[in-house]
Short mmCIF file of C-alpha atoms in Angstrom, two decimals:
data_model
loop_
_atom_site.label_atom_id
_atom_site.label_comp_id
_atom_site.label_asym_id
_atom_site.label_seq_id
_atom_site.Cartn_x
_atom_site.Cartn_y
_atom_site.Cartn_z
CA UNK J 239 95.04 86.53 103.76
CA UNK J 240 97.49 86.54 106.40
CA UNK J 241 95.60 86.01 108.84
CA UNK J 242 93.20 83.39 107.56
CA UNK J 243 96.78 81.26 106.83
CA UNK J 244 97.71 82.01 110.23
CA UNK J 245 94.55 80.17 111.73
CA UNK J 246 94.76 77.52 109.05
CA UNK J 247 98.66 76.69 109.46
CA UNK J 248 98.98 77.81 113.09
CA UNK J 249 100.44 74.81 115.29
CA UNK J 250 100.72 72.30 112.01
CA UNK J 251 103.42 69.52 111.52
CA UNK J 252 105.91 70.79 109.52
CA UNK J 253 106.95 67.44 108.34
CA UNK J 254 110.09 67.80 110.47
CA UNK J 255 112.09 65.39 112.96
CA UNK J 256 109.99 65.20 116.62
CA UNK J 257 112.55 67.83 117.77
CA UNK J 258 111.73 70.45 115.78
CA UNK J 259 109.94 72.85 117.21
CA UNK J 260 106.11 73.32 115.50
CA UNK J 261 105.11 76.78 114.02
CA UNK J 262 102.96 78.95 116.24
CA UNK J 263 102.52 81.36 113.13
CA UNK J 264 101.98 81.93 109.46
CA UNK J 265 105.23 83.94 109.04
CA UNK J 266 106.98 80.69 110.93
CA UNK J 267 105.39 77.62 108.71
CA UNK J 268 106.38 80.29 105.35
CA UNK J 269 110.22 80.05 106.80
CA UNK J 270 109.39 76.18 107.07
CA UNK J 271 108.25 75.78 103.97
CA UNK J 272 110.99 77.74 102.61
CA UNK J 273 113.44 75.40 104.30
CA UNK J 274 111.31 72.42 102.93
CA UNK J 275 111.56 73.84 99.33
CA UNK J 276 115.08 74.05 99.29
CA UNK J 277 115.69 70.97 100.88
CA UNK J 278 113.64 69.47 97.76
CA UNK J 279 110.56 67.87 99.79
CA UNK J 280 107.70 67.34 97.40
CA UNK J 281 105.02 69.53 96.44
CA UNK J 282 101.88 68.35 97.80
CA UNK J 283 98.12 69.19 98.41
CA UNK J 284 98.02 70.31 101.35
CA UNK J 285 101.41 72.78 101.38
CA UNK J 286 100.68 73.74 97.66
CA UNK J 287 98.31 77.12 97.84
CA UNK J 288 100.94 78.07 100.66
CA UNK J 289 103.80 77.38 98.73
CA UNK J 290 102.08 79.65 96.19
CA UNK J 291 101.53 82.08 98.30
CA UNK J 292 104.88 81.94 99.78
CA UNK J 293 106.01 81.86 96.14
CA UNK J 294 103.90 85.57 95.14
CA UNK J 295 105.56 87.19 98.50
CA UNK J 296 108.89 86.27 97.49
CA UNK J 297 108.14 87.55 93.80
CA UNK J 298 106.59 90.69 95.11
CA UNK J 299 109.42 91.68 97.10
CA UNK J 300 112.49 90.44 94.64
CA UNK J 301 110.73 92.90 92.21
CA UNK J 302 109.44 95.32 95.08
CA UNK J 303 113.27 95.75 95.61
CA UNK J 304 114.50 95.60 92.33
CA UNK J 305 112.78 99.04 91.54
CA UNK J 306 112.72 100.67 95.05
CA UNK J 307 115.87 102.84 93.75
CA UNK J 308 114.27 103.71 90.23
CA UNK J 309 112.60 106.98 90.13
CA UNK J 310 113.77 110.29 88.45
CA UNK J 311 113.41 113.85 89.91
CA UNK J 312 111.74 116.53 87.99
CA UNK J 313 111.83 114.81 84.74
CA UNK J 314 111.72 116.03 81.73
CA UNK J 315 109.35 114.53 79.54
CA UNK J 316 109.08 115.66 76.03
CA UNK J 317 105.15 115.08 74.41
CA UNK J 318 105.16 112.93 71.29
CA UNK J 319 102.86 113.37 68.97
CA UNK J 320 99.34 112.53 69.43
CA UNK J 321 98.64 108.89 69.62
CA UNK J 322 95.08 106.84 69.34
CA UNK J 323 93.39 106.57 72.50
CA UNK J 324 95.90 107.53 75.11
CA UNK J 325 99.31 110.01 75.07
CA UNK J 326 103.31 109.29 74.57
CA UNK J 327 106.26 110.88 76.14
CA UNK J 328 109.64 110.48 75.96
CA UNK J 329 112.25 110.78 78.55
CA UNK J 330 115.88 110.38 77.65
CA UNK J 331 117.97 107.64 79.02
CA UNK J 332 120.51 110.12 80.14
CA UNK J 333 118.25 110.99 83.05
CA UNK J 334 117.46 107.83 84.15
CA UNK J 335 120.97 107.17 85.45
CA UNK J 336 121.67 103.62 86.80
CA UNK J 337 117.94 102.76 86.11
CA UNK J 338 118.47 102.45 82.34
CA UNK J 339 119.12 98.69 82.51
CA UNK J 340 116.10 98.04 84.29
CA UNK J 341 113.62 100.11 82.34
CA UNK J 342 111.93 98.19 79.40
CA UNK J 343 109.33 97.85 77.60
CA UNK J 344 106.01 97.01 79.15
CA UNK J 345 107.69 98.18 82.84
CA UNK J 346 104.84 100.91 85.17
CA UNK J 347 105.79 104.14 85.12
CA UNK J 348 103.64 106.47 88.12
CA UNK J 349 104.36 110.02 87.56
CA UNK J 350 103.32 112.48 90.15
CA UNK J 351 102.51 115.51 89.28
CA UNK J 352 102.59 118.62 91.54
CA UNK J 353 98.48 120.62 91.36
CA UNK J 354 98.60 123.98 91.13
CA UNK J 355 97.15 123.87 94.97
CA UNK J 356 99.64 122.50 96.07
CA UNK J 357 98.61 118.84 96.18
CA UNK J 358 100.13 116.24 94.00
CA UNK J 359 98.51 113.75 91.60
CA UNK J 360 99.66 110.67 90.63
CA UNK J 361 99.18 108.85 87.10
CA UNK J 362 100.22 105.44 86.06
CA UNK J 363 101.26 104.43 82.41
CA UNK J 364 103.50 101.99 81.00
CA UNK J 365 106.64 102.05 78.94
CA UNK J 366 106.09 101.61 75.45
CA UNK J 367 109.09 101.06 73.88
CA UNK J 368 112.79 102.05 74.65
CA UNK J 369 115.45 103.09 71.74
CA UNK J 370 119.05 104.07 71.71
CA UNK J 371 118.30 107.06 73.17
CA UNK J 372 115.17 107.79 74.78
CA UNK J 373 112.38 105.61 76.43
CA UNK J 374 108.38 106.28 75.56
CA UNK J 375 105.81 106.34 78.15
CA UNK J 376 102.07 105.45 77.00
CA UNK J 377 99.37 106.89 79.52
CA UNK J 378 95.78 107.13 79.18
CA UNK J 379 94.92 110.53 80.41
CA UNK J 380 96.98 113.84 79.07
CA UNK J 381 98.96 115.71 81.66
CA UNK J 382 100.86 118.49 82.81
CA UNK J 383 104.69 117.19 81.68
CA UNK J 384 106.32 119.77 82.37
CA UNK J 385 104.86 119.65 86.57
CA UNK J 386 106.38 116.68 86.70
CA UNK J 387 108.07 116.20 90.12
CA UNK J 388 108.82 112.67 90.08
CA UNK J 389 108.63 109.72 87.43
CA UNK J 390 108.85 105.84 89.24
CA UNK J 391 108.91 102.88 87.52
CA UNK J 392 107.80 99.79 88.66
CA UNK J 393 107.96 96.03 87.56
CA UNK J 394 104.04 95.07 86.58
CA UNK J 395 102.98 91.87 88.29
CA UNK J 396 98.80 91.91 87.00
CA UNK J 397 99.24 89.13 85.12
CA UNK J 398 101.45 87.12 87.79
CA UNK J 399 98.29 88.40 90.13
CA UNK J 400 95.77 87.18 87.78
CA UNK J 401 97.36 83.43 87.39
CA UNK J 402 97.80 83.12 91.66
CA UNK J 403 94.74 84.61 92.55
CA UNK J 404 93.21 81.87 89.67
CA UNK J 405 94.85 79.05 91.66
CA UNK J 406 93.85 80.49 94.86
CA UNK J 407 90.54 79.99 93.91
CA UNK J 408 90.56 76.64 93.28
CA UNK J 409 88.80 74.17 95.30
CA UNK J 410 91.29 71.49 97.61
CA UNK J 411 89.69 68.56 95.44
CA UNK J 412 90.30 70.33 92.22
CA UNK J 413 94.21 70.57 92.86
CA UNK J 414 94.32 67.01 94.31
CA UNK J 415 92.65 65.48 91.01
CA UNK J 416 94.68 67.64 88.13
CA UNK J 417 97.82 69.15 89.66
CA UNK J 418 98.34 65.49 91.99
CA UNK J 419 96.57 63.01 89.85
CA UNK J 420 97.11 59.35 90.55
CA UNK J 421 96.31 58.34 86.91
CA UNK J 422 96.05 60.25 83.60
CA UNK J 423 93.40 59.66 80.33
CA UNK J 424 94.48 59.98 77.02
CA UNK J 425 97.85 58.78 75.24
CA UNK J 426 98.88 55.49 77.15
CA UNK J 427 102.25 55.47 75.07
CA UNK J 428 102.86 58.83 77.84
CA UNK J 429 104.37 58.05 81.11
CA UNK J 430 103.01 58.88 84.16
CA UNK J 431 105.69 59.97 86.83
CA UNK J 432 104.71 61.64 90.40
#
């Protein structure tokens, strides 16, 4: 992606006073656009899949960061009874230290588990709920618990990744006629504002 936005926004106008320099890269016209953003310039169609872009990076790395520090060594993970098409543990909040405020429901979890070759596997489940005292993990496959070397949790962006890749896909005459429409059908009694 990077590079196809580097050879489509390479050397553009960034809508900018004749003295500003113009970007010679993607990673330039993103700091631009940044800058344009918080200076309150208007959405339009030609900066908005950028912006969007711009706008998933900045998501992915707020959350990217948010977790980096929220993992647990050598947990240990307690099996819950059996559940309907997958498997619960529990892990109490005790050992999750200063991630406790961070871990919720419907958070990733990757646990890596340590093979009896001496390799390590790595699962990926999802919180399931989170009481007083403990939080549940809901995976798919059963597992080793108690080879459990390390337990991460991470913030799940599919569906975020779902909605941009959506509008990524989106043809430049599609966004110009319902996201930057010039007139509207339906209720006249509406206002139309731009």
């Amino acid at each position: 992606m990077k590079s196809d936005l580097n050879s489509q926004f390479g050397r553009m106008d960034l809508n900018r006073s004749s003295s500003t320099p113009v970007a010679d890269s993607y990673e330039e016209y993103s700091h631009a656009e940044v800058d344009n953003a918080k200076r309150g310039l208007p959405l339009t169609v030609a900066n908005y899949k950028l912006r969007l872009g711009i706008l998933n990076k900045l998501e992915y790395e707020h959350v990217a960061k948010e977790f980096r520090d929220c993992f647990v060594l050598c947990p240990k993970l307690v099996p819950m009874p059996e559940h309907v098409m997958g498997f619960k543990y529990q892990i109490s909040k005790q050992q999750l230290g200063h991630c406790t405020g961070r871990v919720k429901e419907g958070v990733g979890v990757r646990v890596s588990i340590a093979c009896h070759n001496g390799d390590t596997k790595e699962l990926s489940g999802i919180v399931d709920g989170v009481d007083a005292a403990n939080v549940i993990i809901y995976m798919v496959k059963e597992f080793e618990y108690y080879n459990v070397i390390r337990l991460d949790f991470f913030a799940q962006r599919s569906t975020f990744q779902m909605e941009y890749q959506a509008l990524e896909m989106l043809k430049q005459s599609v966004i110009e006629k319902v996201f930057f429409a010039d007139s509207y059908t339906g209720n006249e009694s509406l206002k139309f504002s731009r």
